Coordinates of C-alpha atoms in Angstrom, one line a residue:
M1 CA 154.0 -11.4 38.3
L2 CA 153.6 -11.7 42.1
Q3 CA 151.7 -15.0 41.8
E4 CA 154.4 -16.4 39.4
Y5 CA 157.1 -15.5 41.9
A6 CA 155.2 -17.3 44.6
D7 CA 155.1 -20.4 42.4
L8 CA 158.8 -20.0 41.6
V9 CA 159.7 -19.8 45.3
A10 CA 157.7 -23.0 45.9
I11 CA 159.4 -24.8 43.0
T12 CA 162.9 -23.9 44.2
G13 CA 162.2 -25.1 47.7
G14 CA 162.2 -21.6 49.1
D15 CA 160.5 -20.5 52.3
A16 CA 156.9 -21.5 52.3
F17 CA 156.0 -18.4 54.4
K18 CA 157.6 -16.2 51.7
A19 CA 155.6 -18.0 48.9
R20 CA 152.4 -17.5 50.9
A21 CA 153.3 -13.8 51.5
Y22 CA 153.6 -13.2 47.7
E23 CA 150.3 -15.1 47.1
K24 CA 148.6 -12.8 49.6
A25 CA 150.1 -9.7 48.1
A26 CA 149.0 -10.8 44.6
R27 CA 145.4 -11.2 45.8
A28 CA 145.5 -7.9 47.7
I29 CA 146.8 -5.9 44.8
G30 CA 144.4 -7.6 42.4
G31 CA 141.4 -6.7 44.6
H32 CA 142.5 -3.2 45.4
P33 CA 139.8 -0.7 44.4
S34 CA 142.0 2.0 42.9
D35 CA 144.7 2.0 40.2
V36 CA 147.9 0.8 41.8
S37 CA 150.1 2.3 39.1
K38 CA 149.2 5.8 40.5
L39 CA 150.4 4.8 44.1
D40 CA 153.8 5.7 45.5
L41 CA 155.7 3.4 47.9
Q42 CA 153.8 4.6 50.9
G43 CA 150.5 4.2 49.1
L44 CA 151.3 0.6 48.1
R45 CA 152.3 -0.2 51.7
E46 CA 148.8 0.8 52.9
I47 CA 147.4 -2.1 50.9
P48 CA 146.9 -5.1 53.2
N49 CA 149.6 -7.8 53.0
V50 CA 151.9 -5.5 51.0
G51 CA 155.1 -4.9 53.0
K52 CA 158.1 -2.7 52.2
S53 CA 160.0 -5.3 50.1
I54 CA 157.0 -6.2 48.0
A55 CA 156.0 -2.5 47.5
E56 CA 159.6 -1.7 46.3
K57 CA 159.3 -4.6 43.8
V58 CA 156.0 -3.3 42.5
V59 CA 157.4 0.2 42.1
E60 CA 160.4 -1.3 40.2
Y61 CA 158.0 -3.3 37.9
L62 CA 155.8 -0.4 37.2
G63 CA 158.8 1.7 36.3
T64 CA 160.8 -0.8 34.3
G65 CA 158.5 -3.7 33.4
R66 CA 160.7 -6.1 35.2
V67 CA 162.1 -7.0 38.7
A68 CA 165.7 -8.0 38.8
A69 CA 165.3 -10.4 41.8
F70 CA 162.4 -12.2 40.0
E71 CA 164.4 -12.5 36.8
E72 CA 167.2 -14.2 38.7
T73 CA 164.8 -16.7 40.3
R74 CA 163.0 -17.3 36.9
A75 CA 166.4 -18.0 35.3
S76 CA 167.1 -20.6 37.9
V77 CA 164.0 -22.7 36.9
P78 CA 164.1 -24.5 33.6
A79 CA 161.6 -23.1 31.1
G80 CA 160.1 -26.5 30.7
V81 CA 159.2 -26.7 34.4
R82 CA 157.5 -23.3 34.1
E83 CA 155.5 -24.8 31.1
L84 CA 154.4 -27.7 33.3
L85 CA 153.0 -25.2 35.8
A86 CA 150.4 -24.2 33.3
I87 CA 148.7 -27.6 33.9
P88 CA 145.9 -26.9 36.3
T89 CA 146.2 -30.1 38.3
L90 CA 150.0 -30.2 38.6
G91 CA 151.5 -28.3 41.5
P92 CA 155.0 -26.7 41.7
H93 CA 156.6 -29.5 43.7
K94 CA 155.4 -32.3 41.4
A95 CA 156.6 -30.2 38.4
L96 CA 160.1 -29.9 39.8
T97 CA 160.1 -33.6 40.7
L98 CA 159.2 -34.6 37.1
Y99 CA 162.1 -32.4 35.9
E100 CA 164.7 -33.6 38.4
E101 CA 163.9 -37.3 38.3
L102 CA 162.8 -37.8 34.7
R103 CA 164.1 -34.7 32.9
I104 CA 160.6 -33.9 31.7
S105 CA 160.4 -30.3 30.5
S106 CA 157.3 -30.1 28.2
V107 CA 153.7 -31.2 28.1
D108 CA 154.4 -33.6 25.2
E109 CA 157.2 -35.3 27.2
L110 CA 154.9 -35.6 30.2
L111 CA 152.2 -37.3 28.1
D112 CA 154.8 -39.8 26.7
A113 CA 156.0 -40.6 30.2
I114 CA 152.4 -41.2 31.4
H115 CA 151.6 -43.5 28.5
Q116 CA 154.8 -45.4 29.2
E117 CA 153.9 -45.6 33.0
R118 CA 157.2 -44.0 33.9
L119 CA 155.7 -41.8 36.6
R120 CA 154.6 -44.7 38.8
G121 CA 158.0 -45.2 40.3
L122 CA 158.2 -41.7 41.7
K123 CA 157.2 -41.0 45.3
G124 CA 153.8 -39.3 45.5
F125 CA 152.8 -40.4 41.9
G126 CA 150.5 -43.2 41.1
E127 CA 147.7 -44.2 38.7
K128 CA 145.3 -41.7 40.2
T129 CA 147.9 -38.9 39.9
E130 CA 148.3 -39.8 36.2
Q131 CA 144.6 -39.5 35.7
N132 CA 144.5 -36.1 37.4
I133 CA 147.4 -34.8 35.3
L134 CA 145.8 -36.1 32.1
H135 CA 142.6 -34.3 33.0
G136 CA 144.5 -31.1 33.7
I137 CA 146.2 -31.3 30.3
E138 CA 142.8 -31.8 28.7
L139 CA 141.5 -28.7 30.6
M140 CA 144.5 -26.6 29.5
K141 CA 144.1 -27.6 25.8
K142 CA 140.3 -27.1 25.9
A143 CA 140.8 -23.5 27.2
G144 CA 143.3 -22.9 24.4
G145 CA 143.4 -19.2 23.7
R146 CA 140.1 -18.5 25.4
I147 CA 139.9 -15.9 28.2
L148 CA 137.5 -15.4 31.0
L149 CA 134.2 -13.5 30.4
S150 CA 135.3 -10.7 32.7
A151 CA 138.6 -10.0 30.9
A152 CA 136.9 -10.0 27.5
M153 CA 134.2 -7.7 28.9
D154 CA 136.7 -5.2 30.2
A155 CA 138.5 -5.1 26.8
A156 CA 135.3 -4.9 24.8
E157 CA 133.8 -2.0 26.8
R158 CA 137.0 0.0 26.5
I159 CA 137.1 -0.5 22.8
V160 CA 133.4 0.4 22.3
A161 CA 133.9 3.5 24.4
D162 CA 136.9 4.6 22.3
L163 CA 135.3 4.0 19.0
S164 CA 132.0 5.6 20.0
R165 CA 133.8 8.9 20.4
I166 CA 134.8 9.0 16.8
E167 CA 132.9 11.4 14.6
G168 CA 130.4 9.6 12.4
C169 CA 129.7 6.7 14.8
E170 CA 126.0 6.2 15.0
R171 CA 126.0 2.9 16.9
C172 CA 128.8 0.8 18.4
A173 CA 128.5 -2.5 20.4
F174 CA 130.2 -5.8 21.0
A175 CA 128.5 -9.0 19.6
G176 CA 129.4 -12.7 19.4
S177 CA 129.8 -15.0 22.3
L178 CA 130.5 -12.1 24.6
R179 CA 127.1 -10.6 24.0
R180 CA 125.7 -14.1 24.7
M181 CA 127.6 -14.1 28.0
R182 CA 129.5 -17.3 27.4
E183 CA 131.8 -18.2 30.3
T184 CA 134.9 -18.0 28.1
I185 CA 135.6 -16.0 25.0
G186 CA 137.8 -16.7 22.0
D187 CA 137.9 -13.4 20.3
I188 CA 135.8 -10.2 20.4
D189 CA 133.4 -9.0 17.7
V190 CA 132.9 -5.3 17.7
L191 CA 130.3 -3.6 15.3
V192 CA 130.0 0.0 14.3
A193 CA 127.2 1.6 12.3
A194 CA 128.6 4.5 10.3
G195 CA 128.5 5.9 6.8
R196 CA 132.3 5.7 6.4
A197 CA 134.4 2.8 7.6
E198 CA 137.9 4.1 7.1
P199 CA 138.1 6.4 10.3
F200 CA 137.2 3.4 12.4
M201 CA 139.6 1.0 10.7
E202 CA 142.4 3.6 11.2
A203 CA 141.4 4.2 14.8
I204 CA 141.5 0.5 15.9
S205 CA 144.8 0.0 14.2
T206 CA 146.4 2.8 16.2
L207 CA 144.9 2.5 19.6
P208 CA 147.5 2.4 22.4
Y209 CA 146.6 -1.2 23.4
T210 CA 146.7 -2.5 19.8
A211 CA 149.9 -4.6 19.4
E212 CA 149.5 -5.7 15.8
V213 CA 147.1 -5.5 12.8
I214 CA 146.3 -9.1 11.7
A215 CA 144.2 -8.1 8.7
R216 CA 142.8 -4.9 7.3
G217 CA 140.1 -4.4 4.7
P218 CA 137.4 -1.9 3.7
K219 CA 134.7 -3.6 5.9
K220 CA 136.7 -5.6 8.5
T221 CA 139.9 -5.1 10.5
S222 CA 141.3 -7.7 12.9
V223 CA 143.9 -6.6 15.5
R224 CA 145.7 -8.3 18.4
T225 CA 145.9 -6.4 21.7
V226 CA 149.0 -6.2 24.0
D227 CA 147.2 -8.9 26.1
G228 CA 147.1 -11.2 23.0
L229 CA 143.3 -10.8 22.5
Q230 CA 142.0 -10.7 19.0
I231 CA 139.5 -8.0 18.1
D232 CA 137.4 -8.2 14.9
L233 CA 135.9 -4.8 13.9
R234 CA 133.2 -4.6 11.3
V235 CA 131.6 -1.4 10.1
L236 CA 128.0 -1.7 8.9
P237 CA 125.7 0.7 7.0
P238 CA 123.4 2.3 9.6
D239 CA 120.3 0.9 8.0
A240 CA 121.7 -2.7 8.4
W241 CA 122.5 -2.4 12.1
G242 CA 119.9 -4.8 13.3
A243 CA 120.7 -7.5 10.7
G244 CA 124.4 -7.2 11.4
L245 CA 123.9 -7.3 15.2
L246 CA 121.7 -10.4 14.9
Y247 CA 124.1 -12.2 12.5
F248 CA 127.3 -11.5 14.4
T249 CA 125.8 -12.2 17.8
G250 CA 125.1 -15.8 16.8
S251 CA 125.2 -18.5 17.9
R252 CA 125.7 -20.2 14.6
A253 CA 123.1 -22.8 15.5
H254 CA 120.5 -20.2 16.4
N255 CA 121.1 -18.3 13.2
I256 CA 120.6 -21.4 11.2
R257 CA 117.2 -21.9 12.9
V258 CA 116.2 -18.3 12.2
R259 CA 117.3 -18.6 8.5
E260 CA 115.2 -21.7 8.2
I261 CA 112.1 -19.8 9.3
A262 CA 113.0 -17.0 6.8
V263 CA 113.2 -19.6 4.0
R264 CA 109.7 -20.9 4.8
H265 CA 108.5 -17.3 4.5
G266 CA 110.1 -16.9 1.1
L267 CA 112.8 -14.7 2.6
K268 CA 116.6 -14.6 2.8
L269 CA 118.5 -13.4 5.9
S270 CA 122.1 -12.0 5.8
E271 CA 124.1 -9.6 7.8
Y272 CA 122.7 -6.8 5.6
G273 CA 119.0 -7.5 6.1
L274 CA 116.0 -9.7 5.5
F275 CA 115.1 -9.8 1.8
R276 CA 112.4 -11.3 -0.4
V277 CA 114.0 -14.1 -2.4
K278 CA 112.1 -13.4 -5.7
S279 CA 112.3 -9.6 -5.9
G280 CA 115.4 -9.0 -3.7
R281 CA 113.5 -6.3 -1.9
K282 CA 114.6 -5.6 1.7
V283 CA 111.8 -6.0 4.2
A284 CA 113.6 -5.5 7.5
S285 CA 117.1 -4.6 8.7
R286 CA 117.4 -1.6 11.1
T287 CA 116.7 -3.4 14.3
E288 CA 116.8 -7.0 15.6
E289 CA 113.2 -6.5 16.9
E290 CA 111.8 -5.8 13.4
I291 CA 113.6 -8.8 11.9
Y292 CA 112.3 -11.2 14.5
A293 CA 108.8 -9.7 14.3
R294 CA 108.8 -10.1 10.5
L295 CA 109.5 -13.8 11.1
G296 CA 106.7 -14.2 13.6
L297 CA 109.0 -14.2 16.6
P298 CA 109.4 -11.9 19.7
W299 CA 112.9 -10.4 20.3
I300 CA 115.0 -13.2 21.7
P301 CA 117.5 -12.1 24.4
P302 CA 121.1 -12.8 23.3
T303 CA 121.8 -15.0 26.4
L304 CA 119.2 -17.5 25.1
R305 CA 120.5 -17.7 21.5
E306 CA 122.1 -21.2 21.7
D307 CA 119.5 -23.3 19.9
R308 CA 118.2 -24.9 23.1
G309 CA 114.5 -24.5 22.4
E310 CA 114.3 -20.7 22.3
I311 CA 113.0 -20.6 18.8
A312 CA 110.1 -23.0 19.6
A313 CA 109.4 -21.1 22.8
G314 CA 109.3 -17.8 20.9
L315 CA 106.9 -19.2 18.3
A316 CA 104.7 -20.4 21.2
D317 CA 104.9 -17.1 23.0
D318 CA 106.5 -18.9 25.9
L319 CA 109.9 -17.2 26.3
P320 CA 110.9 -16.7 30.0
D321 CA 110.8 -13.1 31.3
L322 CA 114.5 -13.3 32.2
I323 CA 116.0 -12.0 35.5
T324 CA 118.0 -8.8 35.0
E325 CA 120.6 -7.2 37.2
D326 CA 118.2 -4.4 38.1
A327 CA 116.0 -7.0 39.7
I328 CA 118.6 -8.2 42.1
R329 CA 117.8 -6.9 45.6
G330 CA 120.9 -8.1 47.5
D331 CA 124.1 -10.2 47.6
L332 CA 123.9 -13.2 49.9
H333 CA 127.6 -14.5 49.8
T334 CA 130.4 -12.1 50.5
H335 CA 133.6 -12.0 52.6
T336 CA 135.6 -9.5 54.7
D337 CA 139.1 -9.3 56.0
L338 CA 138.0 -11.2 59.0
T339 CA 138.8 -14.3 57.0
D340 CA 140.1 -14.3 53.4
G341 CA 138.5 -11.1 52.1
L342 CA 140.6 -8.0 51.4
A343 CA 138.3 -5.2 52.7
P344 CA 137.0 -4.3 56.2
L345 CA 133.3 -5.0 57.0
E346 CA 132.3 -1.3 56.8
D347 CA 133.9 -0.8 53.4
M348 CA 132.0 -3.9 52.1
V349 CA 128.7 -2.7 53.6
A350 CA 129.2 0.8 52.2
A351 CA 129.9 -0.5 48.7
A352 CA 126.9 -2.8 48.8
A353 CA 124.7 0.1 49.9
G354 CA 126.1 2.2 47.1
R355 CA 124.8 -0.4 44.6
G356 CA 121.3 0.3 45.9
Y357 CA 120.7 -3.1 47.5
A358 CA 117.7 -3.6 49.8
Y359 CA 119.7 -6.1 51.8
Y360 CA 123.2 -7.4 52.0
A361 CA 124.7 -10.5 53.7
V362 CA 128.2 -11.0 55.1
T363 CA 129.2 -14.7 55.1
D364 CA 132.7 -15.1 56.3
H365 CA 134.2 -18.6 56.6
A366 CA 133.5 -20.9 59.6
P367 CA 136.3 -22.6 61.6
D368 CA 136.8 -25.9 59.6
L369 CA 138.8 -23.9 57.1
A370 CA 141.7 -23.8 59.6
M371 CA 143.8 -21.3 57.7
Q372 CA 141.1 -18.6 58.3
R373 CA 141.4 -19.0 62.1
M374 CA 137.7 -18.3 62.8
T375 CA 136.4 -18.6 66.3
R376 CA 133.0 -18.1 67.9
E377 CA 134.3 -15.0 69.6
K378 CA 135.4 -13.5 66.3
I379 CA 132.1 -14.2 64.5
L380 CA 130.0 -12.9 67.3
A381 CA 132.0 -9.7 67.5
Q382 CA 131.5 -9.3 63.8
R383 CA 127.7 -9.7 64.4
E384 CA 127.7 -6.9 66.9
E385 CA 129.7 -4.7 64.5
L386 CA 127.3 -5.5 61.7
R387 CA 124.3 -4.7 63.9
A388 CA 125.9 -1.4 64.8
L389 CA 126.3 -0.5 61.1
E390 CA 122.5 -1.0 60.5
G391 CA 121.0 2.2 59.2
R392 CA 124.4 4.0 58.7
H393 CA 124.4 3.4 55.0
G394 CA 120.9 4.2 53.7
R395 CA 118.1 1.7 54.0
T396 CA 120.1 -1.4 53.2
R397 CA 119.2 -4.2 55.7
L398 CA 122.2 -6.1 56.9
L399 CA 122.2 -9.9 57.3
H400 CA 124.8 -11.8 59.3
G401 CA 125.6 -15.1 57.7
T402 CA 128.4 -17.6 57.4
E403 CA 129.9 -19.8 54.7
L404 CA 130.1 -23.3 56.2
N405 CA 132.5 -25.9 55.0
I406 CA 130.8 -29.2 53.9
G407 CA 133.0 -31.8 55.5
P408 CA 133.9 -35.2 53.9
D409 CA 130.8 -36.8 55.5
G410 CA 128.4 -33.9 54.8
G411 CA 128.6 -32.3 58.2
V412 CA 129.2 -28.6 58.7
D413 CA 131.3 -26.5 61.1
W414 CA 129.2 -25.4 64.0
P415 CA 126.5 -27.2 66.0
D416 CA 122.8 -26.5 65.4
D417 CA 122.3 -24.2 68.4
F418 CA 125.0 -21.9 67.2
L419 CA 123.9 -22.0 63.6
A420 CA 120.4 -20.9 64.7
G421 CA 121.8 -17.5 65.5
F422 CA 122.7 -16.7 61.9
D423 CA 120.4 -15.0 59.5
L424 CA 121.5 -17.4 56.8
C425 CA 124.0 -20.2 56.2
V426 CA 125.8 -20.9 52.9
A427 CA 127.5 -24.3 52.8
S428 CA 130.2 -25.2 50.3
V429 CA 132.7 -27.9 49.4
H430 CA 136.3 -26.7 49.8
S431 CA 138.3 -29.9 50.0
H432 CA 138.3 -33.7 49.4
F433 CA 137.4 -33.1 45.8
R434 CA 138.5 -36.6 44.8
Q435 CA 136.0 -38.6 46.8
S436 CA 134.0 -41.2 44.9
R437 CA 130.9 -40.2 43.1
E438 CA 128.7 -41.9 45.7
E439 CA 130.6 -40.1 48.6
L440 CA 130.4 -36.7 47.0
T441 CA 126.7 -37.1 46.2
R442 CA 125.9 -38.3 49.7
R443 CA 128.0 -35.4 51.1
L444 CA 126.0 -32.7 49.2
V445 CA 122.6 -34.3 49.9
R446 CA 123.3 -34.4 53.6
A447 CA 124.3 -30.7 53.5
C448 CA 121.0 -30.0 51.8
E449 CA 119.1 -31.8 54.5
N450 CA 120.7 -29.7 57.2
P451 CA 117.8 -27.4 58.3
H452 CA 120.1 -24.5 58.9
V453 CA 121.7 -24.6 55.3
A454 CA 119.8 -22.2 53.0
I455 CA 122.2 -22.1 50.0
I456 CA 124.7 -24.6 48.6
G457 CA 127.6 -22.4 47.5
H458 CA 129.6 -22.9 44.2
P459 CA 128.0 -26.4 43.9
T460 CA 130.4 -28.1 41.5
T461 CA 133.5 -26.4 42.9
R462 CA 135.0 -25.8 39.5
L463 CA 137.5 -23.2 38.6
I464 CA 137.2 -22.5 34.9
G465 CA 140.3 -23.8 33.1
R466 CA 142.0 -24.7 36.4
R467 CA 139.9 -27.2 38.3
P468 CA 137.2 -29.6 36.9
P469 CA 133.8 -30.0 38.6
I470 CA 133.5 -32.6 41.2
D471 CA 132.1 -35.9 40.1
A472 CA 128.8 -36.1 41.9
D473 CA 125.3 -37.2 40.8
F474 CA 124.0 -33.7 40.5
D475 CA 120.5 -34.7 39.5
A476 CA 120.2 -36.4 42.9
V477 CA 121.6 -33.2 44.5
F478 CA 119.1 -31.1 42.5
A479 CA 116.2 -33.3 43.6
A480 CA 117.4 -33.0 47.3
C481 CA 117.5 -29.2 47.0
A482 CA 114.0 -29.1 45.6
R483 CA 112.8 -31.5 48.4
T484 CA 114.4 -29.6 51.3
G485 CA 113.9 -26.1 50.0
T486 CA 117.7 -25.4 49.7
A487 CA 118.8 -22.9 47.0
L488 CA 121.6 -23.5 44.7
E489 CA 124.1 -20.7 44.2
I490 CA 125.0 -19.2 40.8
N491 CA 128.4 -17.9 41.8
G492 CA 129.2 -14.8 39.7
H493 CA 132.9 -14.8 40.2
P494 CA 134.2 -15.1 36.6
E495 CA 136.6 -17.9 37.6
R496 CA 133.7 -19.9 38.8
L497 CA 130.3 -19.1 37.2
D498 CA 129.1 -22.1 39.2
L499 CA 126.5 -23.4 38.6
G500 CA 127.0 -23.2 34.9
D501 CA 124.1 -22.6 32.4
E502 CA 123.6 -26.3 31.5
E503 CA 123.4 -27.3 35.2
I504 CA 121.0 -24.5 35.8
L505 CA 118.7 -25.8 33.0
R506 CA 118.7 -29.2 34.6
A507 CA 118.2 -28.0 38.2
R508 CA 115.3 -25.8 37.2
R509 CA 113.5 -28.8 35.8
H510 CA 113.7 -30.3 39.3
G511 CA 112.0 -27.1 40.7
V512 CA 115.0 -25.7 42.5
K513 CA 115.4 -22.1 43.6
F514 CA 118.6 -20.2 43.0
A515 CA 120.7 -17.4 44.6
V516 CA 122.9 -15.3 42.3
N517 CA 125.8 -14.1 44.4
T518 CA 129.3 -12.7 43.9
D519 CA 131.4 -14.5 46.6
A520 CA 133.0 -11.0 46.7
H521 CA 136.3 -10.9 48.6
S522 CA 136.8 -7.2 47.9
V523 CA 134.6 -4.2 47.0
T524 CA 135.9 -4.6 43.4
H525 CA 134.2 -8.0 43.2
L526 CA 130.7 -6.8 43.9
P527 CA 130.1 -5.8 40.3
Y528 CA 130.6 -9.5 39.4
M529 CA 126.9 -9.7 39.9
R530 CA 126.5 -8.9 36.2
F531 CA 128.3 -12.2 35.3
G532 CA 126.1 -14.2 37.6
V533 CA 123.0 -12.7 36.2
G534 CA 124.2 -13.3 32.7
T535 CA 124.7 -17.0 33.6
A536 CA 121.3 -17.1 35.2
Q537 CA 119.8 -15.7 32.0
R538 CA 121.5 -18.4 30.0
G539 CA 119.8 -20.9 32.2
G540 CA 116.4 -19.3 31.5
L541 CA 115.8 -18.0 35.0
T542 CA 113.2 -15.4 36.0
K543 CA 112.8 -13.2 39.1
D544 CA 110.6 -15.9 40.7
D545 CA 113.5 -18.5 40.4
V546 CA 116.0 -16.3 42.2
I547 CA 115.6 -15.8 45.9
N548 CA 117.7 -12.6 46.1
A549 CA 115.4 -10.9 43.6
W550 CA 112.6 -11.3 46.2
P551 CA 111.5 -8.7 48.8
L552 CA 113.2 -9.1 52.1
Q553 CA 110.1 -10.5 53.9
R554 CA 109.7 -13.3 51.3
L555 CA 113.4 -14.0 51.4
R556 CA 113.3 -14.3 55.2
R557 CA 110.5 -16.9 55.0
F558 CA 112.6 -18.9 52.6
L559 CA 115.7 -18.7 54.9
R560 CA 113.7 -19.5 58.0
P561 CA 110.7 -21.7 57.0
S562 CA 108.1 -22.4 59.6
P563 CA 108.5 -25.8 61.4
G564 CA 106.4 -28.5 59.7

């Protein structure tokens, strides 16, 4: 709601400072570690960037579900303009211009206007703008009703917990693309093993977050939550649990490969078990492991089940020993409220130590991101503060780093002599996304060649469903990383998951090492590590591939290689 209001203020030509204030408040409340619905006015005002006026509106919203001042502003903006705002590459000012100048108030009308080249007469619009808008519409349509992995995981874990408490539940888990840790999820498959299905069908139909029952039968019930997410619940006989979990986890292509092997063994595989074709006798069903074993395969982790060679690798006993979250020894890309983070340094350090990390790096932004107002004095003061915290939170070793901005020419913020004082440097692209393919490639390669840059952060810069990856020759970038000993980040923030699994597979073939980080801007972001690890697993990575799964001494050698 707060973010929407910030957009509405911008659309209506309101005070830019006011719009920015609401954006900051939206981020601060979104990253607050406790439940804001339990806070009173004073408690809300203690959240950074939440003043008295915004706190009062939050209280009003939590009490009534609406805010009168927002409703008035919303009513002043045509619904069609608000629809245009859903296009990731179209900002509020351009949306309003399209409405005022051409009376465009829907995506279809906008497409027609682009094809008729009617936008080109508008100030600030040209052929390149048209291409960007078309790409944004394509992104929006591709996302469809899919939601981010994190949102789906939150919903699924809540439902699994609720159903597991029902008497008669022997097993309960989510399956489908969520179990495979896909970056976006269409709907959620939940499985229950129980002797009687009816109690579970009744329960999911009446849970407080169920908005409507789409379909209900003796073995399957589909509901839609208040957030618009579809949940498909299936109840299986306990002795068919393994077969059902395998079948409903997918992917479809993986299941086809497994069924082909079953056929060659004179067997038939369904969600109820593995059966002999001739006699119909069941030979395996209770666990996934016994079904795979009966087909001559090891258990294949769900994150690999995409028909990308995992069956052949399993048959050859060559599956990778995948990285796990337990193997991660530290987070190497995080922020504090010194720049655009939401939590003080000590809170972030304490939360990281609470996760049992052996080491933890703070990497606030460098000065080229002018809005962060970083200076040498500020970053050096932070270093002293960090050193003073060493040993106060268990045995977690603290690393002082920075996230550098990769400029249009591939240069970074600070000179070599100053960079030499950091424990590590992450370098990322934050602007000039529309450079040519050659310029973007050269820019990233030059950053890799900087001897102080240890990690390239969120390498493609994508924001899932909102911003496409930059158009660079990433095979050339991967080769440069392998040559220079620069790690590529797998950014675990669910809006990024960057690198994605397909790029990880390509980069690994070049011999690149990786860092799985959260890019945390609050303590509530540190658990995003699970999503980064899931993405790393989908790319087939092991502990040896991931530098922050290494002991500190080995990590330090990677960060500071010996000259020559």
